[in-house]
Coordinates of C-alpha atoms in Angstrom, one line a residue:
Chain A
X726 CA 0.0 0.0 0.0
X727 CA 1.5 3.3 -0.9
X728 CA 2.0 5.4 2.3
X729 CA 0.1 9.2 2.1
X730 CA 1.7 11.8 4.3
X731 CA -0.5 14.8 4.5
X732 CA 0.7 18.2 6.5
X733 CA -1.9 20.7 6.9
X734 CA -0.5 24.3 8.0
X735 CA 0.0 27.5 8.0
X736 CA 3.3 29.2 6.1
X737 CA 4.8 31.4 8.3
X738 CA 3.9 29.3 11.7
X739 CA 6.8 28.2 13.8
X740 CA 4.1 25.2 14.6
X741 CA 3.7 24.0 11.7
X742 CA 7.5 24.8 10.4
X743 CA 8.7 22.1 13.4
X744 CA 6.7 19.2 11.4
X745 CA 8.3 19.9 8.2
X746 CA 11.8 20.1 10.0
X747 CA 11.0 16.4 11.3
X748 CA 9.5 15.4 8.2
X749 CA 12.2 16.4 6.2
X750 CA 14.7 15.3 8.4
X751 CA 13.5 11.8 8.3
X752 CA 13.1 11.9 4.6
X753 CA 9.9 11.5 4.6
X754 CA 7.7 12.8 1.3
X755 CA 4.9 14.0 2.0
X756 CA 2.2 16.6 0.8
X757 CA 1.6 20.3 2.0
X758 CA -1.7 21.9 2.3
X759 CA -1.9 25.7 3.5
X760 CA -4.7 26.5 5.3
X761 CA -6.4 30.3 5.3
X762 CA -6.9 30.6 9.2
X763 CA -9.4 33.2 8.7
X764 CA -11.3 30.7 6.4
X765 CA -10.2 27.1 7.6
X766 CA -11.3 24.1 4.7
X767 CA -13.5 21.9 5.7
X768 CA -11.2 19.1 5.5
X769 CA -9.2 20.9 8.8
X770 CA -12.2 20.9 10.7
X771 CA -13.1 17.5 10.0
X772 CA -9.5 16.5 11.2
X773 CA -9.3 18.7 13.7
X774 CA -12.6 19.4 15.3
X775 CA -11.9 20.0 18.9
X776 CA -8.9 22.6 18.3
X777 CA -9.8 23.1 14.7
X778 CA -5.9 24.5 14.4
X779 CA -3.2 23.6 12.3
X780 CA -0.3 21.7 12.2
X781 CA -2.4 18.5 11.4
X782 CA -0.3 15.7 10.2
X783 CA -2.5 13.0 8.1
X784 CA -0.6 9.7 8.0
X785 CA -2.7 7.4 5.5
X786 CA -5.8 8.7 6.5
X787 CA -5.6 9.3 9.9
X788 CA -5.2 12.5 11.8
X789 CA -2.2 13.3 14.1
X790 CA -2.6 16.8 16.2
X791 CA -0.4 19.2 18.3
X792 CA 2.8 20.3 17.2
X793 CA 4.7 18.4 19.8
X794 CA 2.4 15.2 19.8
X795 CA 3.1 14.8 15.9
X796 CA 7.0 15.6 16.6
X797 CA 7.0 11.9 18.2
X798 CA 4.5 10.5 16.2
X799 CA 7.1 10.7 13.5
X800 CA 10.2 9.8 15.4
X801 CA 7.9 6.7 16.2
X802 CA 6.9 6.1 12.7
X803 CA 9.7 6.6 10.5
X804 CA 13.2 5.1 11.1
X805 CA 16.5 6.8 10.2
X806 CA 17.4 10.1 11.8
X807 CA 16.9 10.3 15.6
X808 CA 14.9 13.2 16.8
X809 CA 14.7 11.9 20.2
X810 CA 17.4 10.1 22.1
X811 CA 17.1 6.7 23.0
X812 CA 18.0 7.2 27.1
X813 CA 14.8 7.1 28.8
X814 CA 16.4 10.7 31.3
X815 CA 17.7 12.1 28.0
X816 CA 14.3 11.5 27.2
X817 CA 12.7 13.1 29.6
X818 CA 14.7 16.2 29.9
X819 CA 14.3 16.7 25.8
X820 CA 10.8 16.8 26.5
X821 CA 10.9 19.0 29.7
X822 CA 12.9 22.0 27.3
X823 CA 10.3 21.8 24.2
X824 CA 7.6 21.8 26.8
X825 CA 9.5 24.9 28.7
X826 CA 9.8 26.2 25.2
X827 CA 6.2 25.7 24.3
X828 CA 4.3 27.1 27.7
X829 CA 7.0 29.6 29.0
X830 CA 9.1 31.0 25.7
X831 CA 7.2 31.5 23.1
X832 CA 3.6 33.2 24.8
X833 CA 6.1 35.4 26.4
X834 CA 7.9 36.1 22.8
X835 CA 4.6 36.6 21.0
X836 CA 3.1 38.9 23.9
X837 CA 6.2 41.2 23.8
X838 CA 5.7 42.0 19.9
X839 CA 2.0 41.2 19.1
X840 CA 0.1 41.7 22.7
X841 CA -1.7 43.9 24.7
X842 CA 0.4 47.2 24.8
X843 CA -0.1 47.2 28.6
X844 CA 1.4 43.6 28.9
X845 CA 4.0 44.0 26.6
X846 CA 7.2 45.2 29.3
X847 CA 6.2 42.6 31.4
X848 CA 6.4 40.1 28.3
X849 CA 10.0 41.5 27.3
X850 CA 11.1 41.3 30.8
X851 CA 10.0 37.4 31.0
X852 CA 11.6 37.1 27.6
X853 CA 14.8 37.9 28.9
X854 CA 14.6 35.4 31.9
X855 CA 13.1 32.5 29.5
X856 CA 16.3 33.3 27.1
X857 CA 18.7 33.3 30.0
X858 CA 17.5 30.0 31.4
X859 CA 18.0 28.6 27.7
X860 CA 21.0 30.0 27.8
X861 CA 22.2 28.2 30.5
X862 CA 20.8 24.6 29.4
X863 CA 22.8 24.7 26.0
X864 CA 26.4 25.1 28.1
X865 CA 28.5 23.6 25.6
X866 CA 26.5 21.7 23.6
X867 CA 26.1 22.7 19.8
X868 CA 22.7 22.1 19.9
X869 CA 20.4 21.4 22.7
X870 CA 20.6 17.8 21.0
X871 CA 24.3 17.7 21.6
X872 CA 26.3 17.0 18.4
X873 CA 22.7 17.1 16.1
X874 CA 19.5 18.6 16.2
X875 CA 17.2 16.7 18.0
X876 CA 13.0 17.6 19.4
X877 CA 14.2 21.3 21.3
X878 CA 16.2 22.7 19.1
X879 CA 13.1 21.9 16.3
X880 CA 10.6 22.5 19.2
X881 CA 12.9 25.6 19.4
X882 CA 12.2 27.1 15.9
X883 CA 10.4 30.1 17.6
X884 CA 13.5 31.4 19.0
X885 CA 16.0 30.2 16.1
X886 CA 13.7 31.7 12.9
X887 CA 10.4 33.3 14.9
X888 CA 12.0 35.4 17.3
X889 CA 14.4 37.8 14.8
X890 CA 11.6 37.9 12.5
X891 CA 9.3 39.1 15.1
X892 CA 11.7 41.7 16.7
X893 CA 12.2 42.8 13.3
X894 CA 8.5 43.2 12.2
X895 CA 7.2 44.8 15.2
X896 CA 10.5 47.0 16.3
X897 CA 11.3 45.5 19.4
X898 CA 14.6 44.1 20.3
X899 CA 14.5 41.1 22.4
X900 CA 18.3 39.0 22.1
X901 CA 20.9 40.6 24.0
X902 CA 23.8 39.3 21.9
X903 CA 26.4 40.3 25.1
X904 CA 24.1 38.3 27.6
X905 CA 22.9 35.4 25.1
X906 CA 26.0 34.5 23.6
X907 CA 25.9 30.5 23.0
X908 CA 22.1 30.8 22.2
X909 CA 23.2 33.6 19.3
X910 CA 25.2 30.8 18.1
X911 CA 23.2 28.0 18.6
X912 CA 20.8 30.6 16.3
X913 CA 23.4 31.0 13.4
X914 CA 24.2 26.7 13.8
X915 CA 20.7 26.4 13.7
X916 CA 19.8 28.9 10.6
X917 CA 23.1 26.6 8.7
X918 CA 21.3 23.5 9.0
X919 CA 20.1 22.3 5.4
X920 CA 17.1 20.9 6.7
X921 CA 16.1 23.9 8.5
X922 CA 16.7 26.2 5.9
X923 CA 14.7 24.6 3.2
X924 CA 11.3 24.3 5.9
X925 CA 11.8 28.3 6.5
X926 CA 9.3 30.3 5.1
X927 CA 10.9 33.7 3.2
X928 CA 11.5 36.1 5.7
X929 CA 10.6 39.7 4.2
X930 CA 7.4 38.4 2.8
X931 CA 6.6 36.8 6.4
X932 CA 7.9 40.5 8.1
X933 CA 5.5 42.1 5.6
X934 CA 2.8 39.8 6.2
X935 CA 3.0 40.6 10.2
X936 CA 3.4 44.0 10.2
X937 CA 0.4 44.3 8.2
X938 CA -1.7 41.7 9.9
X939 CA -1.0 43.0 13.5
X940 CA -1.0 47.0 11.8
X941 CA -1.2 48.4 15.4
X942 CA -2.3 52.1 15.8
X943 CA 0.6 53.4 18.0
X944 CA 3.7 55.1 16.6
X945 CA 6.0 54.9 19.5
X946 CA 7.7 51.3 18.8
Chain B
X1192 CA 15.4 -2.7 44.7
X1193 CA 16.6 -0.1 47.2
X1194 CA 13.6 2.2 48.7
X1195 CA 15.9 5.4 48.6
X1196 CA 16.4 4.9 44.8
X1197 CA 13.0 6.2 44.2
X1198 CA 11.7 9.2 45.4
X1199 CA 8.6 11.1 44.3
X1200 CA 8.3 15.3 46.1
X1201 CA 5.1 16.1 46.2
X1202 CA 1.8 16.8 48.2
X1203 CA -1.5 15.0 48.7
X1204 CA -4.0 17.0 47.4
X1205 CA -2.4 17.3 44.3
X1206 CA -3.5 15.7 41.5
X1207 CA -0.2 16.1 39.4
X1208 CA 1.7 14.1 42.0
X1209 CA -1.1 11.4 42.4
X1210 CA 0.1 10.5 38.3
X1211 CA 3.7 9.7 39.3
X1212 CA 2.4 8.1 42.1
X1213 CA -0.3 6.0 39.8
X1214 CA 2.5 5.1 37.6
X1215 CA 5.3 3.6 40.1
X1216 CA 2.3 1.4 41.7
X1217 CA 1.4 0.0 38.5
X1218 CA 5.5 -1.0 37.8
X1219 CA 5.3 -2.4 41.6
X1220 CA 8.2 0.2 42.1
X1221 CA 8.8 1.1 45.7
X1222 CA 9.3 4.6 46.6
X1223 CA 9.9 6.9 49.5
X1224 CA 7.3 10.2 49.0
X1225 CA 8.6 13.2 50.5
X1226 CA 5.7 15.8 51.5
X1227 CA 6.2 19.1 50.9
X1228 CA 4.7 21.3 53.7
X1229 CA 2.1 23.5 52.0
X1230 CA 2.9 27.2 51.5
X1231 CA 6.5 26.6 51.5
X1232 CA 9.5 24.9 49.4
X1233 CA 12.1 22.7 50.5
X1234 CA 15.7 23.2 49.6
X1235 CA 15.4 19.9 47.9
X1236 CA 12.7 21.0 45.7
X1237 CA 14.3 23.8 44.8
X1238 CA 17.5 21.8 44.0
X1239 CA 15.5 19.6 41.8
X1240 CA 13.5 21.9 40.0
X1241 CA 15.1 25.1 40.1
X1242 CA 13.4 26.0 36.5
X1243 CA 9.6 26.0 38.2
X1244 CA 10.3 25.4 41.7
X1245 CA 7.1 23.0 41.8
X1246 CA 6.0 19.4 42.2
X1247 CA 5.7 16.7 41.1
X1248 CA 9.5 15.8 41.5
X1249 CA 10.9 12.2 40.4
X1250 CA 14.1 11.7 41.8
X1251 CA 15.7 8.2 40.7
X1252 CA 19.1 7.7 42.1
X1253 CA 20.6 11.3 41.7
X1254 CA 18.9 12.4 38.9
X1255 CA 15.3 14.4 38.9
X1256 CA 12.7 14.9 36.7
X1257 CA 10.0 17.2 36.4
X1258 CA 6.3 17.7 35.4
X1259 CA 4.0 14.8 35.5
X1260 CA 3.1 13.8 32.3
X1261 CA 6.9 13.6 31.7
X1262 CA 7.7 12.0 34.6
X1263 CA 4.8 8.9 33.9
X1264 CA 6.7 8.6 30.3
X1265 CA 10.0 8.3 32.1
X1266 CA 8.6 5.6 34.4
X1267 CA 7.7 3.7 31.5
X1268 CA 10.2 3.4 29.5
X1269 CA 12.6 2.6 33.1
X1270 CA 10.2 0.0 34.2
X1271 CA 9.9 -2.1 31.1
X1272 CA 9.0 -5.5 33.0
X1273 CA 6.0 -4.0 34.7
X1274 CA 2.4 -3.6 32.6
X1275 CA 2.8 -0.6 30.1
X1276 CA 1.0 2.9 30.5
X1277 CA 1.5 3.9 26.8
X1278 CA 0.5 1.7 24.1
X1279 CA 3.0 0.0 21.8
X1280 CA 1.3 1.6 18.4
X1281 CA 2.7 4.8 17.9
X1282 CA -1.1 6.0 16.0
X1283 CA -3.0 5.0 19.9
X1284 CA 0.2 6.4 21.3
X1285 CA -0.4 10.1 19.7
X1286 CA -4.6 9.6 20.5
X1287 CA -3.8 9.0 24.4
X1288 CA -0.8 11.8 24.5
X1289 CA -3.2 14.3 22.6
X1290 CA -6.4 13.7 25.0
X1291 CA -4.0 13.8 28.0
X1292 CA -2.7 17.4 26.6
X1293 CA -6.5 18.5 26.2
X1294 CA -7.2 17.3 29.6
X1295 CA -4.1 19.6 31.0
X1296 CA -4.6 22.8 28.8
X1297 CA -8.4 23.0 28.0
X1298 CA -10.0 20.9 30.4
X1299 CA -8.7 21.6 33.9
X1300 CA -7.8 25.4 32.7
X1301 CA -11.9 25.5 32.8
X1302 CA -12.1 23.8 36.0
X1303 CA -10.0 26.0 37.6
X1304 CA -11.7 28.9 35.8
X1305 CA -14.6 27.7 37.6
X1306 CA -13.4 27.6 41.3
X1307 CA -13.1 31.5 41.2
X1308 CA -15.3 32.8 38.5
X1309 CA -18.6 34.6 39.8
X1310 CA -22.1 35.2 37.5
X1311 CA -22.0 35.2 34.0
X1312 CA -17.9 34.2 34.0
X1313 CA -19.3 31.3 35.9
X1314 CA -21.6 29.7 33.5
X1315 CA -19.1 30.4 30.9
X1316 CA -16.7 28.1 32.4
X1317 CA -19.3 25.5 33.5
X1318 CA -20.2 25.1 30.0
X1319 CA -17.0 24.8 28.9
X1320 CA -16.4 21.8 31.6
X1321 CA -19.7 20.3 30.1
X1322 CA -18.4 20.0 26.9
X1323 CA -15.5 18.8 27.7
X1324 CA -16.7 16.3 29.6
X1325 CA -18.5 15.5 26.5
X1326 CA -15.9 15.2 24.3
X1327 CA -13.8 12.7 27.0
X1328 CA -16.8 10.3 27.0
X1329 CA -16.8 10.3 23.2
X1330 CA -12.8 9.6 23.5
X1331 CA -13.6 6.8 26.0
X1332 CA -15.8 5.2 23.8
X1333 CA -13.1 5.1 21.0
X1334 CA -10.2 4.4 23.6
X1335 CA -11.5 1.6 25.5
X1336 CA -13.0 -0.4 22.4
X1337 CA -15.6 -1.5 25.2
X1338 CA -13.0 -2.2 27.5
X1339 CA -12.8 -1.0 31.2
X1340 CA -10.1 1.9 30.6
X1341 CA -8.6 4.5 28.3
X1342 CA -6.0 2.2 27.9
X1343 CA -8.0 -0.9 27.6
X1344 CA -7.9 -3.8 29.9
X1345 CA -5.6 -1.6 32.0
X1346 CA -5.0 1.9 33.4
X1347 CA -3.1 3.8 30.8
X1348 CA -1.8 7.2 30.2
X1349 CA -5.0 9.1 29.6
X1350 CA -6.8 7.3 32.5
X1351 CA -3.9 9.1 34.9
X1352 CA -3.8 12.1 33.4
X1353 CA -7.7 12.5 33.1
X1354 CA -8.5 10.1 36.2
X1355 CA -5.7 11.8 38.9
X1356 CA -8.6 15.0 38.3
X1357 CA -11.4 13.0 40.0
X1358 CA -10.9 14.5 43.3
X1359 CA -11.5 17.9 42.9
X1360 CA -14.0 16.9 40.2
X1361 CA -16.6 15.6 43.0
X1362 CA -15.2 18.8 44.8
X1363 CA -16.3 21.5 42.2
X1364 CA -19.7 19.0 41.9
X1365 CA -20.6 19.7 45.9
X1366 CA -18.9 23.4 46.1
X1367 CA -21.0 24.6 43.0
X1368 CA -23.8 21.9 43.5
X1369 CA -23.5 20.4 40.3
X1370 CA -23.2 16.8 38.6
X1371 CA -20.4 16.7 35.9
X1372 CA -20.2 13.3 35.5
X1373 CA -23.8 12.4 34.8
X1374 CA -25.4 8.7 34.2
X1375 CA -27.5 10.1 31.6
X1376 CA -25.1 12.7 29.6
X1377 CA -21.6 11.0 30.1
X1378 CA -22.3 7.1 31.1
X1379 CA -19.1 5.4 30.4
X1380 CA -16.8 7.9 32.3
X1381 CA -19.3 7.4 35.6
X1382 CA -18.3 4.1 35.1
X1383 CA -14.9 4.6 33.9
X1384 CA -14.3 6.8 37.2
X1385 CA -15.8 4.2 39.7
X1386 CA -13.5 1.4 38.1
X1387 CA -10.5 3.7 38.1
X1388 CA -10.5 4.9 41.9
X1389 CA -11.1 1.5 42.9
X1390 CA -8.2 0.3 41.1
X1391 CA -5.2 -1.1 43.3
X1392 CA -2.7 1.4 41.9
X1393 CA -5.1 4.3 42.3
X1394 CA -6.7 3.2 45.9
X1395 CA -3.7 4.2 48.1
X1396 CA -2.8 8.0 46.5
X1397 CA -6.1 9.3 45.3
X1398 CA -7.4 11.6 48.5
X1399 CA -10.5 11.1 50.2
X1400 CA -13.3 13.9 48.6
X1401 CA -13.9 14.9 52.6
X1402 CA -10.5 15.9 53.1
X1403 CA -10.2 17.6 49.6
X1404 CA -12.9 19.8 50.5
X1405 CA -11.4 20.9 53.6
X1406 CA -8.2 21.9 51.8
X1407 CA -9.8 23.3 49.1
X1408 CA -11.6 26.3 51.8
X1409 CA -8.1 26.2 53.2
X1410 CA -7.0 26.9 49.6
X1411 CA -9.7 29.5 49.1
X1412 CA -8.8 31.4 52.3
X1413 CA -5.2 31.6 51.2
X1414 CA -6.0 33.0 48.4
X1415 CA -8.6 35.7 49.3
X1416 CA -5.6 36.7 51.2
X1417 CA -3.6 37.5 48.5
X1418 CA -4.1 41.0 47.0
X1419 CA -6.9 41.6 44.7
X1420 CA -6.1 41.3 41.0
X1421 CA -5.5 44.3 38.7
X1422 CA -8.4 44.8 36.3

């Protein structure tokens, strides 16, 4: 039986960017379907219907959902390239930084550009802690998944693509390259990697696209 | 197996260190639970955890590991002679690890909406509990295949995520004088949740509703002492 690999997503989205990291670095082929958030197919929402969101991953049929529950769905699936390690605490601490990643970083990334204008010092603020803790984690490691790039450093997408196109699109600066050192190189490592750079979407147009989609009314930033 | 290998910081009432618990019953594992006293940290847990400073805490020989959900993975993929939490089929794998994510982020997020919500807020978040219940009892249906659990013949993942919740599930019931699990709207979970608190691994860690509802006004006063919330 031929195998169908279906991604439904959004261009631009660090969420759905992650699956075609993964994809790709697995070697898996598979098809791409953008969706129009503002007018979601019906084919989504029959996927999807509790969070009717993208990234939705169709594997022969059948629906996979949430960025980092897809992640090892494919690392589960398809052999070859190891996204997670194969120690069970290795393991555990890969999936404690994408979840750190997930439900500290990146709300406190998108808040400082995109929020509530009230909430956004207190966003940049948190941003700088988040990084700093990061930071720290990577020590000497290349990538958070040592020699390679394993589930944070894709989970991590948000800081290594999202976050310089979002300080650049709504004027705020956010990486301290004399505090953040190792993580501005893990950036640069990260930006090198073949398979990253062919899921990125194109920057300017992605800039352009924000600036006018979140077109806020005050001057001052 | 030495005792001290195994540790688990946590607290009763808590039903994110009643999953570790579940899960280190089901491998047979012995473990030594340290309580943390409530409104303050210990040195240990701060040591452990120093990224969020909060329980559940696994410590196995001298290395920790943090939130739950993580922590039950850990345990079985250690434990590999004991009965599995996570099925072997990587599709039912992603079903379980999805509903057990909806369960943290959606579900519970309502629940605790609910415990401090007032009028209109209130309703809001009870209907939101509603159909969420709702959508769990059409997940049961497709997990369990007719079986007793989410994970089948035996307690799963999903059944301790979702299941370690039952506490302070009959506790919003009696504090807002509501039923949420109901034998006409949501059947299966009513008996789902009967099976899985009687379960040996469950029995021993899953607190008594009485004493829940004591903490939970000691809970309440602690935070009515806090200062009121910027609007």
């Amino acid at each position: 039986m031929a195998e169908e690999v279906v991604l439904f997503g959004v261009r631009g989205s660090p969420f759905t960017c992650r699956i075609e990291i993964a994809l790709k670095l697995k070697g898996v082929q598979y098809k791409y379907i953008n969706e129009d958030l503002d007018n979601k197919s019906p084919l989504l929402l029959k996927y999807n219907p509790v969070h009717k969101k993208v990234p939705v991953l169709v594997h022969n049929g059948k629906p996979v959902l949430e960025s980092l529950v897809i992640l090892e769905y494919i690392d589960e699936t398809w052999q070859g390239y190891p996204i997670l390690p194969e120690d069970p605490y290795e393991r555990a601490t890969a999936r404690f930084w994408a979840k750190f990643i997930d439900d500290k970083c990146f709300p406190a990334i998108f808040k400082s550009c995109w929020g509530e204008e009230k909430e956004r010092e207190k966003a940049v603020e948190e941003v700088s802690v988040v990084l700093k803790i990061l930071e720290d984690e990577l020590k000497e490691k290349k990538f958070f998944g040592g020699e390679n790039v394993g589930l944070v450093d894709i989970v991590a997408v948000v800081i290594g693509f999202s976050l310089g196109v979002y300080e650049e699109a709504a004027r705020v600066e956010l990486l301290n390259k004399e505090k953040l050192p190792r993580l501005c190189n893990w950036i640069d490592d990260f930006l090198s990697n073949s398979f990253i750079k062919e899921s990125l979407p194109p920057r300017d147009k992605l800039i352009a696209y924000l600036r006018n989609y979140y077109r806020s009314d005050n001057a001052s930033k | 197996m030495v005792k001290n290998d195994v540790k688990v910081l946590g607290a009763w009432p808590s039903p994110y260190v009643m999953r570790p618990r579940i899960a280190l019953n089901i491998k047979s594992v012995n473990y030594e639970f340290l309580e943390e006293t409530f409104g303050s940290k210990s040195e240990l847990l701060l040591q452990s955890n120093p990224v969020h400073k909060k329980i559940p805490v696994l410590i196995h020989g001298d290395k920790p590991i943090c939130e739950s959900m993580i922590i039950v993975e850990y345990i079985d993929e250690v434990w590999t002679s004991g009965p599995s939490i996570l099925p072997s089929d990587p599709y039912d794998r992603a079903i379980q690890r999805f509903w057990a994510a909806y369960v943290d982020e959606k579900w519970f997020a309502a629940m605790k909406g609910l415990r401090s919500a007032q009028g209109e807020e209130r309703k809001a978040f009870l209907d939101q509990v509603t159909e969420g219940l709702a959508l769990l009892e059409e997940a049961f249906g497709k997990c369990s295949k007719g079986k007793a659990f989410f994970g089948g013949d035996r307690i799963g993942l999903l059944d301790i995520a979702f299941g370690s919740f039952l506490g302070w599930l009959k506790v919003t019931e009696k504090l807002n004088g509501v039923k949420l699990l109901d034998e006409a709207k949501t059947p299966g979970l009513v008996k789902w949740a009967e099976r899985f608190c009687a379960d040996a691994a469950v029995k021993s860690v899953m607190p008594e509703t009485e004493k829940l509802l004591e903490f939970s006004k000691v809970l309440a006063a602690k935070m009515k002492g806090a200062p009121p919330p910027k609007n």
